GROMACS .gro file of C-alpha atoms in nm:
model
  235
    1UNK     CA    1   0.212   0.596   7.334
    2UNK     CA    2   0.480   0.460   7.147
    3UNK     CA    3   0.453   0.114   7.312
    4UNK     CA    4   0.071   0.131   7.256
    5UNK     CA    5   0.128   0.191   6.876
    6UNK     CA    6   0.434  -0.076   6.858
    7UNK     CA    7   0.207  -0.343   7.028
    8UNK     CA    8  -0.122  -0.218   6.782
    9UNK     CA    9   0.167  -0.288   6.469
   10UNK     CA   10   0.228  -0.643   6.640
   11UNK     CA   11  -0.111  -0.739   6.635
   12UNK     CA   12  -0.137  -0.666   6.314
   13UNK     CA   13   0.166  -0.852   6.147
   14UNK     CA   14   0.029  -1.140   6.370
   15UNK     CA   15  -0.328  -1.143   6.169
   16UNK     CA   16  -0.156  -1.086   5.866
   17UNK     CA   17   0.031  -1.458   5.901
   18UNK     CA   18  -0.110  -1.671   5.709
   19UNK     CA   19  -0.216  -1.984   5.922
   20UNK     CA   20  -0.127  -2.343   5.873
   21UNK     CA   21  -0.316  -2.564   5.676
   22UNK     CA   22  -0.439  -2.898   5.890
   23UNK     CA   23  -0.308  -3.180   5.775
   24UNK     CA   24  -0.623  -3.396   5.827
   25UNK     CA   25  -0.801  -3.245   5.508
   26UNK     CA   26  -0.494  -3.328   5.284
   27UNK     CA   27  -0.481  -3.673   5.439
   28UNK     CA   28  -0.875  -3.716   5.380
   29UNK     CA   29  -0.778  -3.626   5.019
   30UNK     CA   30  -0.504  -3.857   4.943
   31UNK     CA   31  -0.692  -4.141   5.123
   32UNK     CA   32  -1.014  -4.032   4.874
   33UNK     CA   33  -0.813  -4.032   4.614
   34UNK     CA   34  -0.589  -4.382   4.661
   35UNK     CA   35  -0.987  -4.525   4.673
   36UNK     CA   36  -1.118  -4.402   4.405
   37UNK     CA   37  -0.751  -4.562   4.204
   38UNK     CA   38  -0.816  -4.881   4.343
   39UNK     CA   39  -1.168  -4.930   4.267
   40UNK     CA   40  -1.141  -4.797   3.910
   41UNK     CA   41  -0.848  -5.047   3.906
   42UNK     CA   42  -1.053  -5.317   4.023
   43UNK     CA   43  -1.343  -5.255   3.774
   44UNK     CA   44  -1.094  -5.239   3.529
   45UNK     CA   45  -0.883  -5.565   3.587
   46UNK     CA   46  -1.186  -5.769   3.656
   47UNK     CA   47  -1.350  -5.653   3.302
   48UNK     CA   48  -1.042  -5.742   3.141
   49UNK     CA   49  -1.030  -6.092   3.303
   50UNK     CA   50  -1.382  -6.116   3.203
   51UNK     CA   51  -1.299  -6.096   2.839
   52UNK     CA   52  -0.979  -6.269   2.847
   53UNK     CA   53  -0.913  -6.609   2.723
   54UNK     CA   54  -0.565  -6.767   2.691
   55UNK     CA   55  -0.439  -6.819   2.238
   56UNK     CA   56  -0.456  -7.155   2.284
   57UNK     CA   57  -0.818  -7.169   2.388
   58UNK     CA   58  -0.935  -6.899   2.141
   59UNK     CA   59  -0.756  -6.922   1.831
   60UNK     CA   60  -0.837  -7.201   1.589
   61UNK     CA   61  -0.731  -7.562   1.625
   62UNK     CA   62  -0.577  -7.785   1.397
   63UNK     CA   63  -0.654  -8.140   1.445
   64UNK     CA   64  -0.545  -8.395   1.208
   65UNK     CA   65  -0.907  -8.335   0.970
   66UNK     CA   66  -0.844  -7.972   0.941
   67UNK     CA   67  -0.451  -7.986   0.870
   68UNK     CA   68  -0.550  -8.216   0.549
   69UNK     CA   69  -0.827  -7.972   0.463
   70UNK     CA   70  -0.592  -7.640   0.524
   71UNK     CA   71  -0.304  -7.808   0.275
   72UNK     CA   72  -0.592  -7.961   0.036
   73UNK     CA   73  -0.720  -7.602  -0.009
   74UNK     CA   74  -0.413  -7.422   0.003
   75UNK     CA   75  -0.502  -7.260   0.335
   76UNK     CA   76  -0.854  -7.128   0.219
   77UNK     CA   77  -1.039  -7.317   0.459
   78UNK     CA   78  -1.326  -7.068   0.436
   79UNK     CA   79  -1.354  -7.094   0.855
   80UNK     CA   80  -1.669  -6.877   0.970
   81UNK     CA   81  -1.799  -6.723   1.275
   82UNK     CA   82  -2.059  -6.514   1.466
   83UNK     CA   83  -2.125  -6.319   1.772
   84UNK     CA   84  -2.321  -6.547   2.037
   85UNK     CA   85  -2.669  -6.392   2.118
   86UNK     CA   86  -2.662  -6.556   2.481
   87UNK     CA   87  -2.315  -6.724   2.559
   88UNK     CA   88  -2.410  -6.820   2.913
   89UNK     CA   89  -2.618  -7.105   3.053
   90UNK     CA   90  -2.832  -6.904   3.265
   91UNK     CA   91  -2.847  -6.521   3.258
   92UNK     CA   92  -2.891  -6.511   3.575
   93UNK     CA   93  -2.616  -6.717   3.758
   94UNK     CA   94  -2.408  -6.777   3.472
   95UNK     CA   95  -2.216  -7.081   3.514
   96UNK     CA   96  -2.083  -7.123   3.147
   97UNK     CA   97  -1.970  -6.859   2.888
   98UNK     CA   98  -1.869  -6.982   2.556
   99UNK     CA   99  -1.718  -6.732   2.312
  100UNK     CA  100  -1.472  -6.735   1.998
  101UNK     CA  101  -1.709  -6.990   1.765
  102UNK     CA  102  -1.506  -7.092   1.473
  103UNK     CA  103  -1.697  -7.316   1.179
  104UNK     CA  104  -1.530  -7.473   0.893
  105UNK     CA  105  -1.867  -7.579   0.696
  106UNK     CA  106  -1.669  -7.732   0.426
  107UNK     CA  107  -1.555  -8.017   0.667
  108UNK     CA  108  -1.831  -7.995   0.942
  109UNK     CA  109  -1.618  -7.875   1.186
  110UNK     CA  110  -1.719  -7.658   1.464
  111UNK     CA  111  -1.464  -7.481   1.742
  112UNK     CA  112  -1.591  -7.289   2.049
  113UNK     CA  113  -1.405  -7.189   2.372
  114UNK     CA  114  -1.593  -7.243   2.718
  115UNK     CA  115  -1.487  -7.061   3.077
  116UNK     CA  116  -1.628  -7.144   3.389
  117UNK     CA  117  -1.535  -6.960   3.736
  118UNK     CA  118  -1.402  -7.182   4.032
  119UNK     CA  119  -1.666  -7.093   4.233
  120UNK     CA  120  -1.902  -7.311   4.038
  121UNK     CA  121  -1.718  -7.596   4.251
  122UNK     CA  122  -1.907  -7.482   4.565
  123UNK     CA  123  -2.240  -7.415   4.397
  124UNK     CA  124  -2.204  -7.799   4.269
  125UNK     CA  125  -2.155  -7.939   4.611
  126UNK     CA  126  -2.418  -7.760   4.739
  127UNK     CA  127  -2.674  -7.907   4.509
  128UNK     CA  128  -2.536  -8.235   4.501
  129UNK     CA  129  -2.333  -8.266   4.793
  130UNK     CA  130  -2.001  -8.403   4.574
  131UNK     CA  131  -1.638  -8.270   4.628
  132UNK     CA  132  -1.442  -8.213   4.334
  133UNK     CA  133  -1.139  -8.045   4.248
  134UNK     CA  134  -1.165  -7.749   4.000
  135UNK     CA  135  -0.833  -7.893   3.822
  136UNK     CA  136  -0.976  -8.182   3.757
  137UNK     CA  137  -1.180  -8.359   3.401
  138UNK     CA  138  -1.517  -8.271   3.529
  139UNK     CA  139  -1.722  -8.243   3.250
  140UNK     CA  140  -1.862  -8.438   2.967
  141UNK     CA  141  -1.921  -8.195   2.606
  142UNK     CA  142  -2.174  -8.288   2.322
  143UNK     CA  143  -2.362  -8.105   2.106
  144UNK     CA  144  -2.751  -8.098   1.974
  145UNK     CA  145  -3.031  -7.956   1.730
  146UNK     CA  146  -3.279  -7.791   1.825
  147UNK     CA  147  -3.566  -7.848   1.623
  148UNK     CA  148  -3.743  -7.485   1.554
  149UNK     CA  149  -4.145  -7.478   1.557
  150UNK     CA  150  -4.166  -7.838   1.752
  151UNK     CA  151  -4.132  -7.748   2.117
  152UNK     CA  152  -4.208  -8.109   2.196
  153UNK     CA  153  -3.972  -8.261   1.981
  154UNK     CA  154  -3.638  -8.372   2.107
  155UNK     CA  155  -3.258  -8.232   2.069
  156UNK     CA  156  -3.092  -8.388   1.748
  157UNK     CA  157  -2.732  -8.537   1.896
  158UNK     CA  158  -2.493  -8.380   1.653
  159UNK     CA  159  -2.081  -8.405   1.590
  160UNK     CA  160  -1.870  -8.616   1.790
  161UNK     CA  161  -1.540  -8.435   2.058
  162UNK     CA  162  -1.241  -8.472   1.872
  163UNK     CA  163  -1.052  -8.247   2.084
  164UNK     CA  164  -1.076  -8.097   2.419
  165UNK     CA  165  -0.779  -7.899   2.607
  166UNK     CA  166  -0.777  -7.715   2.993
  167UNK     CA  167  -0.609  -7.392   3.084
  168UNK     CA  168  -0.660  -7.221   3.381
  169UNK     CA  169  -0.575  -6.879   3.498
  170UNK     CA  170  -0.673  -6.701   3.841
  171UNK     CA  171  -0.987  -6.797   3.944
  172UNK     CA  172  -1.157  -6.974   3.574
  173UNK     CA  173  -1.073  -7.264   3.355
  174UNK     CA  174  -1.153  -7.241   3.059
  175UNK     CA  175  -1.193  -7.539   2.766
  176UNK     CA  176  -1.098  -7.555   2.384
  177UNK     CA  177  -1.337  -7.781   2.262
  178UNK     CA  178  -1.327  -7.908   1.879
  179UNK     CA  179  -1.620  -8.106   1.728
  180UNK     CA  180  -1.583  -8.279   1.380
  181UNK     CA  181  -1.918  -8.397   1.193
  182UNK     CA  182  -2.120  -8.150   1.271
  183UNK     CA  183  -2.469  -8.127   1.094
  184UNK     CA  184  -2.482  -7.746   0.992
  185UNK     CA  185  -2.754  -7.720   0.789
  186UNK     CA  186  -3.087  -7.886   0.819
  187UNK     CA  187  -3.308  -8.060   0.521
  188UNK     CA  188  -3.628  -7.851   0.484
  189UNK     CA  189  -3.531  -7.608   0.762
  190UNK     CA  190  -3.412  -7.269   0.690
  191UNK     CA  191  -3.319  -7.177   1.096
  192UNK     CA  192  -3.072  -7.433   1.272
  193UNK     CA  193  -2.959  -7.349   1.599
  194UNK     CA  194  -2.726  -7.592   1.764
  195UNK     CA  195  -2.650  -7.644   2.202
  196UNK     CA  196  -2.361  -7.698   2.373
  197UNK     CA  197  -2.406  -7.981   2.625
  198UNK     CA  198  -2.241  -7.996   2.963
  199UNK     CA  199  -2.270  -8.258   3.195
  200UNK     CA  200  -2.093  -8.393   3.527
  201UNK     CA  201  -1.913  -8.673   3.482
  202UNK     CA  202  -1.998  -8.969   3.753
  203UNK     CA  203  -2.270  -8.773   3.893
  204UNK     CA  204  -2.576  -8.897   3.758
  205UNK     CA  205  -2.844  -8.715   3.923
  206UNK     CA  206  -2.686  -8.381   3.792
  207UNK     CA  207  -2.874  -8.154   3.534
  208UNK     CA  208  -2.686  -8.100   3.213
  209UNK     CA  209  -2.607  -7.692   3.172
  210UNK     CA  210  -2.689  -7.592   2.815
  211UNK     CA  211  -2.522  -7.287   2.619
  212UNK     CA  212  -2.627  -7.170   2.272
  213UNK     CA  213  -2.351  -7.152   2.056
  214UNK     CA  214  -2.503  -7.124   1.675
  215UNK     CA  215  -2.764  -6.954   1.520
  216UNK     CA  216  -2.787  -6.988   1.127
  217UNK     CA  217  -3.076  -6.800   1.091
  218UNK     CA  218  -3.174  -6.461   0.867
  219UNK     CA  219  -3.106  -6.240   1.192
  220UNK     CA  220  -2.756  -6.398   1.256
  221UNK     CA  221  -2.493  -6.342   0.984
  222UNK     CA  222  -2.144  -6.529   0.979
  223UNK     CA  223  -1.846  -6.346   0.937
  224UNK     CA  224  -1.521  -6.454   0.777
  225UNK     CA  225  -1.243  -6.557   1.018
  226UNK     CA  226  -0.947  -6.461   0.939
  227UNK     CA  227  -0.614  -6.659   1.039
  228UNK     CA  228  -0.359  -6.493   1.216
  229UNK     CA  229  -0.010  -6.535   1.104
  230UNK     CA  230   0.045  -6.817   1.399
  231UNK     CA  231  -0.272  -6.973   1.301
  232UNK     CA  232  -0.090  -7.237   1.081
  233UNK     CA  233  -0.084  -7.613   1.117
  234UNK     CA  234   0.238  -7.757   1.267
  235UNK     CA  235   0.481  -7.862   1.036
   0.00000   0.00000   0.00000
């Protein structure tokens, strides 16, 4: 009897144990969890890339015209700008953005920054079947009017390139573009909205990719710009 009872108190401190944890559902969790990090990483770095632009493209320019003008004026240059409405080409493939539109109406000046991704180079050769390198001077920039209430009247050529600069970074390139006689404002015409122009240089069949970059109209207030404490002109 006393065996009987000793082997009843055995199986009882065996179902008592507490039993081992597999080591396949804390795997399953770690692996779940290093996922959902790197995808919320992901997200994260490529919205910040989206939005990122290097100083040199997005801060204001000073080009010989707007030096004079910032010492002339003691630095009150009175620069404007605006949120774009549609900074891309084509909502749907997006092959341009612009973003960071600085104006200076008092000297006609008018400063945007352009990005493009590298994969634009394939989409080009596809439709016209030309090889180019993304590092290279593809691109030819001008601006234009367009009229408002003539749909069959033409763009107005406006402002002449007085300074472009390339940065890259990852996979875009991105452009600081600076345009000086600029027509602003528009006799007898209370709306003005003005393109940006981008066509391929040497490729003559190509289409020119458009990007509206200013809107003076009731619905789209300027804003003051405000210089930074490195936005000076070079000594």
């Amino acid at each position: 009897m006393e065996d009987l009872e000793r082997y009843g108190d055995y199986n009882d401190y065996e179902d008592d144990e507490p039993k081992k944890k597999s080591p396949i559902g804390l795997i399953l969790k770690i692996l779940i969890g290093v996922v959902c990090f790197a995808v919320i990483a992901l997200l994260g770095a490529r919205l910040i890339l989206f939005n990122y632009y290097p100083d040199s493209i997005k801060n204001i320019y000073f080009n010989d015209k707007l030096t004079a003008y910032y010492n002339s004026t003691d630095g009150k240059i009175g620069a404007k700008t605006q949120n774009l409405s549609a900074p891309y080409d084509d909502p749907d493939v997006g092959n341009f953005f612009c973003d960071n539109l600085i104006v200076i109406p008092g000297i006609n000046q008018l400063q945007i920054s352009l990005r493009y991704n590298v994969s634009l180079i394939a989409a080009i050769k596809e439709a016209y079947g030309v090889d180019l390198s993304a590092d290279a001077e593809l691109f030819e920039f001008s601006l234009s009017i367009i009229p408002i209430g003539d749909s069959d009247a033409d763009p107005i050529a406006t402002g002449s390139l007085s300074y472009s600069k390339m940065e890259s970074f990852m996979m875009y390139r991105y452009y600081k573009l600076v345009f000086d006689d600029v027509q602003l404002t528009v006799p007898d015409c209370e709306e003005v909205w003005i393109r940006l122009e981008i066509r391929l240089k040497d490729v003559d069949k190509a289409k020119p990719y458009h990007v509206l970059i200013y809107e003076d109209t009731a619905k789209t207030p300027f804003d003051d710009y405000k210089l930074s404490r490195k936005e000076r002109p070079a000594k």
